[in-house]
Amino acid sequence: MVIDFHTHTFPDKNAERSIAYLEHEGNIKAFCDAKRGTLVNNMLNWGVDFSVVLPVATVPKQEHTINALSAEISGRDNVYYFGAIHPDCEDVEGTLDYIKSIGLRGIKLHPDYQGVYFDDERYIRIIVEAAKRDLLIVTHAGVDVAFTDDVHCTPDMIVSVLDRLGELIDDKLVLAHMGSYGMPDEVLKKLCGRRVFMDTAAVLDMYPEKCAEIIKKHGADRILFATDSPWKSQKAYIDLLDSLEISSEDKEKIFYKNAEKLLFN
């Protein structure tokens, strides 16, 4: 089994425009379009059993529309959606209650696209209230290709939040991009061994040897297979994880067992 814990889709009418904008801002090229149907076809072609889509609200007024649509289509074709919340949300508790009530398993934060540092009090409040409701919190971590001059979620910020919130968020926080995109040495030094999950999105092809080192030091029990589709190929990332010099048992945990517990238990 394979579960891709980190993907993105856009409504068909917006997908082309959204991807073109993001390609321009980040000076990157998408592997495929970000239409939901394309993701489903790729899953069927490449043996991905489930995918998780992580929407981001870039302004507060987007929250309800994103969450209502996510609830409506989540689970179809084995594609599950998380909820969206913005740090300037006027009703954090009510929005998280709604996300919980409609059956979404967690939320996605993106400090760069939401313009707030990860250790800001607005995020702290969201993280605390989400954890109280047993919602997973997935955050972009490390450098973002469109905001390389100002990193909004560094390992030091993550450590500060973990130290402050303690056991409340044990195993509820998922750090995308292997702990922090483009910062594997800091991840190895500061984050490995903490009670957080890390996903493999967008970095397996950048520094596979460092990823293997992080897996061994952090522990395969808290690593989630992820691609960041449409930016990376699910097929290529399956092959990359298979090629790492880690045990078959650890690969099974990363490919699906860890995600299965988070999503379905």
GROMACS .gro file of C-alpha atoms in nm:
model
  265
    1MET     CA    1   0.000   0.000   0.000
    2VAL     CA    2   0.106   0.361  -0.063
    3ILE     CA    3  -0.041   0.673   0.097
    4ASP     CA    4   0.071   1.012  -0.034
    5PHE     CA    5   0.026   1.242   0.264
    6HIS     CA    6   0.094   1.575   0.089
    7THR     CA    7  -0.067   1.676  -0.241
    8HIS     CA    8  -0.247   1.978  -0.382
    9THR     CA    9  -0.540   2.021  -0.620
   10PHE     CA   10  -0.737   2.316  -0.749
   11PRO     CA   11  -1.087   2.330  -0.897
   12ASP     CA   12  -1.068   2.262  -1.271
   13LYS     CA   13  -1.169   2.617  -1.361
   14ASN     CA   14  -0.883   2.764  -1.155
   15ALA     CA   15  -0.610   2.502  -1.192
   16GLU     CA   16  -0.433   2.632  -1.501
   17ARG     CA   17  -0.422   2.991  -1.377
   18SER     CA   18  -0.315   2.891  -1.025
   19ILE     CA   19  -0.032   2.668  -1.142
   20ALA     CA   20   0.095   2.930  -1.388
   21TYR     CA   21   0.106   3.187  -1.108
   22LEU     CA   22   0.289   2.954  -0.868
   23GLU     CA   23   0.536   2.844  -1.136
   24HIS     CA   24   0.618   3.208  -1.203
   25GLU     CA   25   0.647   3.307  -0.836
   26GLY     CA   26   0.868   3.012  -0.745
   27ASN     CA   27   1.057   2.982  -1.073
   28ILE     CA   28   0.966   2.613  -1.081
   29LYS     CA   29   0.783   2.380  -1.317
   30ALA     CA   30   0.494   2.159  -1.212
   31PHE     CA   31   0.511   1.790  -1.302
   32CYS     CA   32   0.142   1.787  -1.396
   33ASP     CA   33  -0.167   2.006  -1.372
   34ALA     CA   34  -0.333   2.029  -1.033
   35LYS     CA   35  -0.674   1.901  -1.130
   36ARG     CA   36  -0.832   1.644  -0.902
   37GLY     CA   37  -0.896   1.407  -1.192
   38THR     CA   38  -0.528   1.412  -1.286
   39LEU     CA   39  -0.430   1.319  -0.932
   40VAL     CA   40  -0.678   1.030  -0.933
   41ASN     CA   41  -0.548   0.903  -1.269
   42ASN     CA   42  -0.189   0.924  -1.148
   43MET     CA   43  -0.279   0.729  -0.836
   44LEU     CA   44  -0.438   0.454  -1.046
   45ASN     CA   45  -0.143   0.441  -1.287
   46TRP     CA   46   0.128   0.435  -1.022
   47GLY     CA   47  -0.021   0.230  -0.742
   48VAL     CA   48  -0.100   0.503  -0.489
   49ASP     CA   49  -0.388   0.382  -0.274
   50PHE     CA   50  -0.476   0.707  -0.095
   51SER     CA   51  -0.377   1.072  -0.127
   52VAL     CA   52  -0.420   1.361   0.115
   53VAL     CA   53  -0.490   1.706  -0.030
   54LEU     CA   54  -0.376   2.003   0.179
   55PRO     CA   55  -0.558   2.328   0.088
   56VAL     CA   56  -0.427   2.666   0.204
   57ALA     CA   57  -0.641   2.970   0.285
   58THR     CA   58  -0.442   3.277   0.180
   59VAL     CA   59  -0.709   3.512   0.317
   60PRO     CA   60  -0.965   3.446   0.593
   61LYS     CA   61  -1.267   3.476   0.364
   62GLN     CA   62  -1.159   3.162   0.175
   63GLU     CA   63  -1.189   2.934   0.478
   64HIS     CA   64  -1.556   2.838   0.466
   65THR     CA   65  -1.566   2.782   0.090
   66ILE     CA   66  -1.254   2.564   0.098
   67ASN     CA   67  -1.371   2.362   0.396
   68ALA     CA   68  -1.725   2.308   0.271
   69LEU     CA   69  -1.599   2.188  -0.068
   70SER     CA   70  -1.334   1.970   0.096
   71ALA     CA   71  -1.596   1.798   0.311
   72GLU     CA   72  -1.819   1.742   0.010
   73ILE     CA   73  -1.557   1.557  -0.195
   74SER     CA   74  -1.325   1.415   0.073
   75GLY     CA   75  -1.300   1.037   0.050
   76ARG     CA   76  -1.411   1.010  -0.313
   77ASP     CA   77  -1.168   0.804  -0.520
   78ASN     CA   78  -0.958   0.760  -0.205
   79VAL     CA   79  -0.859   1.128  -0.200
   80TYR     CA   80  -0.892   1.285   0.146
   81TYR     CA   81  -0.890   1.658   0.215
   82PHE     CA   82  -0.772   1.851   0.518
   83GLY     CA   83  -0.923   2.178   0.634
   84ALA     CA   84  -0.796   2.531   0.588
   85ILE     CA   85  -0.767   2.809   0.843
   86HIS     CA   86  -0.597   3.149   0.823
   87PRO     CA   87  -0.403   3.304   1.113
   88ASP     CA   88  -0.629   3.612   1.095
   89CYS     CA   89  -0.940   3.398   1.136
   90GLU     CA   90  -1.203   3.588   1.334
   91ASP     CA   91  -1.344   3.276   1.502
   92VAL     CA   92  -1.068   3.018   1.552
   93GLU     CA   93  -1.268   2.792   1.783
   94GLY     CA   94  -1.578   2.799   1.565
   95THR     CA   95  -1.384   2.732   1.246
   96LEU     CA   96  -1.199   2.438   1.400
   97ASP     CA   97  -1.524   2.303   1.545
   98TYR     CA   98  -1.671   2.318   1.195
   99ILE     CA   99  -1.368   2.142   1.042
  100LYS     CA  100  -1.398   1.870   1.304
  101SER     CA  101  -1.775   1.836   1.261
  102ILE     CA  102  -1.755   1.784   0.885
  103GLY     CA  103  -1.511   1.497   0.925
  104LEU     CA  104  -1.184   1.650   0.809
  105ARG     CA  105  -0.886   1.495   0.987
  106GLY     CA  106  -0.661   1.798   1.015
  107ILE     CA  107  -0.559   2.143   0.897
  108LYS     CA  108  -0.284   2.287   0.679
  109LEU     CA  109  -0.083   2.597   0.770
  110HIS     CA  110   0.154   2.774   0.532
  111PRO     CA  111   0.349   3.046   0.711
  112ASP     CA  112   0.496   3.190   0.390
  113TYR     CA  113   0.175   3.214   0.190
  114GLN     CA  114  -0.014   3.330   0.498
  115GLY     CA  115   0.251   3.588   0.585
  116VAL     CA  116   0.299   3.490   0.949
  117TYR     CA  117   0.596   3.339   1.133
  118PHE     CA  118   0.535   2.994   1.277
  119ASP     CA  119   0.594   3.101   1.638
  120ASP     CA  120   0.350   3.394   1.611
  121GLU     CA  121   0.077   3.403   1.876
  122ARG     CA  122  -0.192   3.366   1.608
  123TYR     CA  123  -0.049   3.031   1.502
  124ILE     CA  124   0.005   2.925   1.861
  125ARG     CA  125  -0.364   2.975   1.930
  126ILE     CA  126  -0.465   2.775   1.622
  127ILE     CA  127  -0.224   2.492   1.703
  128VAL     CA  128  -0.342   2.469   2.065
  129GLU     CA  129  -0.711   2.469   1.973
  130ALA     CA  130  -0.659   2.220   1.690
  131ALA     CA  131  -0.469   1.984   1.920
  132LYS     CA  132  -0.747   2.005   2.180
  133ARG     CA  133  -0.987   1.883   1.911
  134ASP     CA  134  -0.752   1.599   1.810
  135LEU     CA  135  -0.692   1.754   1.469
  136LEU     CA  136  -0.360   1.701   1.294
  137ILE     CA  137  -0.165   2.014   1.208
  138VAL     CA  138   0.042   2.005   0.889
  139THR     CA  139   0.269   2.300   0.828
  140HIS     CA  140   0.503   2.401   0.550
  141ALA     CA  141   0.847   2.406   0.709
  142GLY     CA  142   1.175   2.553   0.591
  143VAL     CA  143   1.243   2.759   0.281
  144ASP     CA  144   0.968   2.826   0.029
  145VAL     CA  145   1.090   2.865  -0.328
  146ALA     CA  146   0.883   3.182  -0.370
  147PHE     CA  147   1.007   3.343  -0.045
  148THR     CA  148   1.374   3.250  -0.025
  149ASP     CA  149   1.482   3.574   0.146
  150ASP     CA  150   1.255   3.537   0.449
  151VAL     CA  151   1.192   3.192   0.596
  152HIS     CA  152   0.869   3.197   0.796
  153CYS     CA  153   0.910   2.853   0.959
  154THR     CA  154   1.264   2.767   1.066
  155PRO     CA  155   1.379   2.477   1.284
  156ASP     CA  156   1.444   2.727   1.565
  157MET     CA  157   1.084   2.853   1.546
  158ILE     CA  158   0.958   2.495   1.549
  159VAL     CA  159   1.170   2.410   1.854
  160SER     CA  160   1.034   2.719   2.032
  161VAL     CA  161   0.674   2.610   1.967
  162LEU     CA  162   0.742   2.250   2.070
  163ASP     CA  163   0.912   2.357   2.392
  164ARG     CA  164   0.630   2.596   2.474
  165LEU     CA  165   0.337   2.363   2.405
  166GLY     CA  166   0.491   2.039   2.528
  167GLU     CA  167   0.285   1.720   2.542
  168LEU     CA  168  -0.029   1.892   2.413
  169ILE     CA  169   0.095   1.860   2.054
  170ASP     CA  170   0.293   1.537   2.080
  171ASP     CA  171   0.246   1.345   1.752
  172LYS     CA  172  -0.013   1.596   1.625
  173LEU     CA  173   0.225   1.818   1.427
  174VAL     CA  174   0.345   1.720   1.079
  175LEU     CA  175   0.643   1.912   0.942
  176ALA     CA  176   0.640   1.910   0.564
  177HIS     CA  177   0.952   1.871   0.351
  178MET     CA  178   1.145   1.643   0.587
  179GLY     CA  179   1.130   1.884   0.876
  180SER     CA  180   1.237   2.199   0.690
  181TYR     CA  181   1.280   2.239   0.314
  182GLY     CA  182   1.639   2.306   0.216
  183MET     CA  183   1.767   2.285   0.577
  184PRO     CA  184   1.848   1.916   0.639
  185ASP     CA  185   2.151   1.980   0.859
  186GLU     CA  186   1.949   2.196   1.098
  187VAL     CA  187   1.677   1.930   1.102
  188LEU     CA  188   1.932   1.666   1.197
  189LYS     CA  189   2.072   1.885   1.472
  190LYS     CA  190   1.755   2.037   1.619
  191LEU     CA  191   1.443   1.839   1.527
  192CYS     CA  192   1.527   1.472   1.497
  193GLY     CA  193   1.392   1.278   1.792
  194ARG     CA  194   1.117   1.525   1.877
  195ARG     CA  195   0.757   1.399   1.891
  196VAL     CA  196   0.663   1.532   1.548
  197PHE     CA  197   0.601   1.371   1.212
  198MET     CA  198   0.795   1.470   0.902
  199ASP     CA  199   0.685   1.414   0.544
  200THR     CA  200   0.908   1.352   0.243
  201ALA     CA  201   0.737   1.605   0.012
  202ALA     CA  202   0.953   1.775  -0.250
  203VAL     CA  203   1.292   1.683  -0.101
  204LEU     CA  204   1.356   1.315  -0.177
  205ASP     CA  205   1.505   1.404  -0.513
  206MET     CA  206   1.701   1.702  -0.374
  207TYR     CA  207   1.910   1.525  -0.112
  208PRO     CA  208   1.818   1.156  -0.083
  209GLU     CA  209   2.121   1.068   0.131
  210LYS     CA  210   2.033   1.338   0.384
  211CYS     CA  211   1.674   1.212   0.385
  212ALA     CA  212   1.797   0.862   0.468
  213GLU     CA  213   2.008   1.009   0.747
  214ILE     CA  214   1.709   1.198   0.888
  215ILE     CA  215   1.493   0.885   0.872
  216LYS     CA  216   1.751   0.684   1.065
  217LYS     CA  217   1.805   0.952   1.329
  218HIS     CA  218   1.442   1.061   1.370
  219GLY     CA  219   1.294   0.711   1.343
  220ALA     CA  220   1.084   0.567   1.062
  221ASP     CA  221   0.780   0.558   1.295
  222ARG     CA  222   0.738   0.933   1.242
  223ILE     CA  223   0.808   0.970   0.869
  224LEU     CA  224   0.527   0.998   0.612
  225PHE     CA  225   0.559   0.933   0.239
  226ALA     CA  226   0.461   1.246   0.048
  227THR     CA  227   0.529   1.403  -0.289
  228ASP     CA  228   0.388   1.758  -0.305
  229SER     CA  229   0.207   1.663  -0.627
  230PRO     CA  230   0.164   1.838  -0.872
  231TRP     CA  231   0.519   1.959  -0.814
  232LYS     CA  232   0.668   1.610  -0.798
  233SER     CA  233   0.584   1.276  -0.959
  234GLN     CA  234   0.428   1.012  -0.737
  235LYS     CA  235   0.591   0.740  -0.948
  236ALA     CA  236   0.936   0.897  -0.920
  237TYR     CA  237   0.901   0.939  -0.543
  238ILE     CA  238   0.791   0.580  -0.492
  239ASP     CA  239   1.105   0.471  -0.677
  240LEU     CA  240   1.321   0.713  -0.478
  241LEU     CA  241   1.199   0.589  -0.142
  242ASP     CA  242   1.245   0.230  -0.259
  243SER     CA  243   1.604   0.312  -0.350
  244LEU     CA  244   1.702   0.443  -0.004
  245GLU     CA  245   1.926   0.223   0.207
  246ILE     CA  246   1.673   0.163   0.483
  247SER     CA  247   1.500  -0.159   0.584
  248SER     CA  248   1.192  -0.298   0.413
  249GLU     CA  249   1.010  -0.272   0.745
  250ASP     CA  250   1.090   0.099   0.767
  251LYS     CA  251   0.978   0.153   0.409
  252GLU     CA  252   0.642  -0.005   0.488
  253LYS     CA  253   0.599   0.228   0.784
  254ILE     CA  254   0.680   0.529   0.569
  255PHE     CA  255   0.480   0.425   0.263
  256TYR     CA  256   0.156   0.364   0.451
  257LYS     CA  257   0.155   0.226   0.805
  258ASN     CA  258   0.222   0.557   0.981
  259ALA     CA  259  -0.026   0.749   0.767
  260GLU     CA  260  -0.288   0.477   0.804
  261LYS     CA  261  -0.282   0.520   1.183
  262LEU     CA  262  -0.312   0.897   1.159
  263LEU     CA  263  -0.592   0.898   0.904
  264PHE     CA  264  -0.807   0.599   0.989
  265ASN     CA  265  -0.755   0.501   1.354
   0.00000   0.00000   0.00000
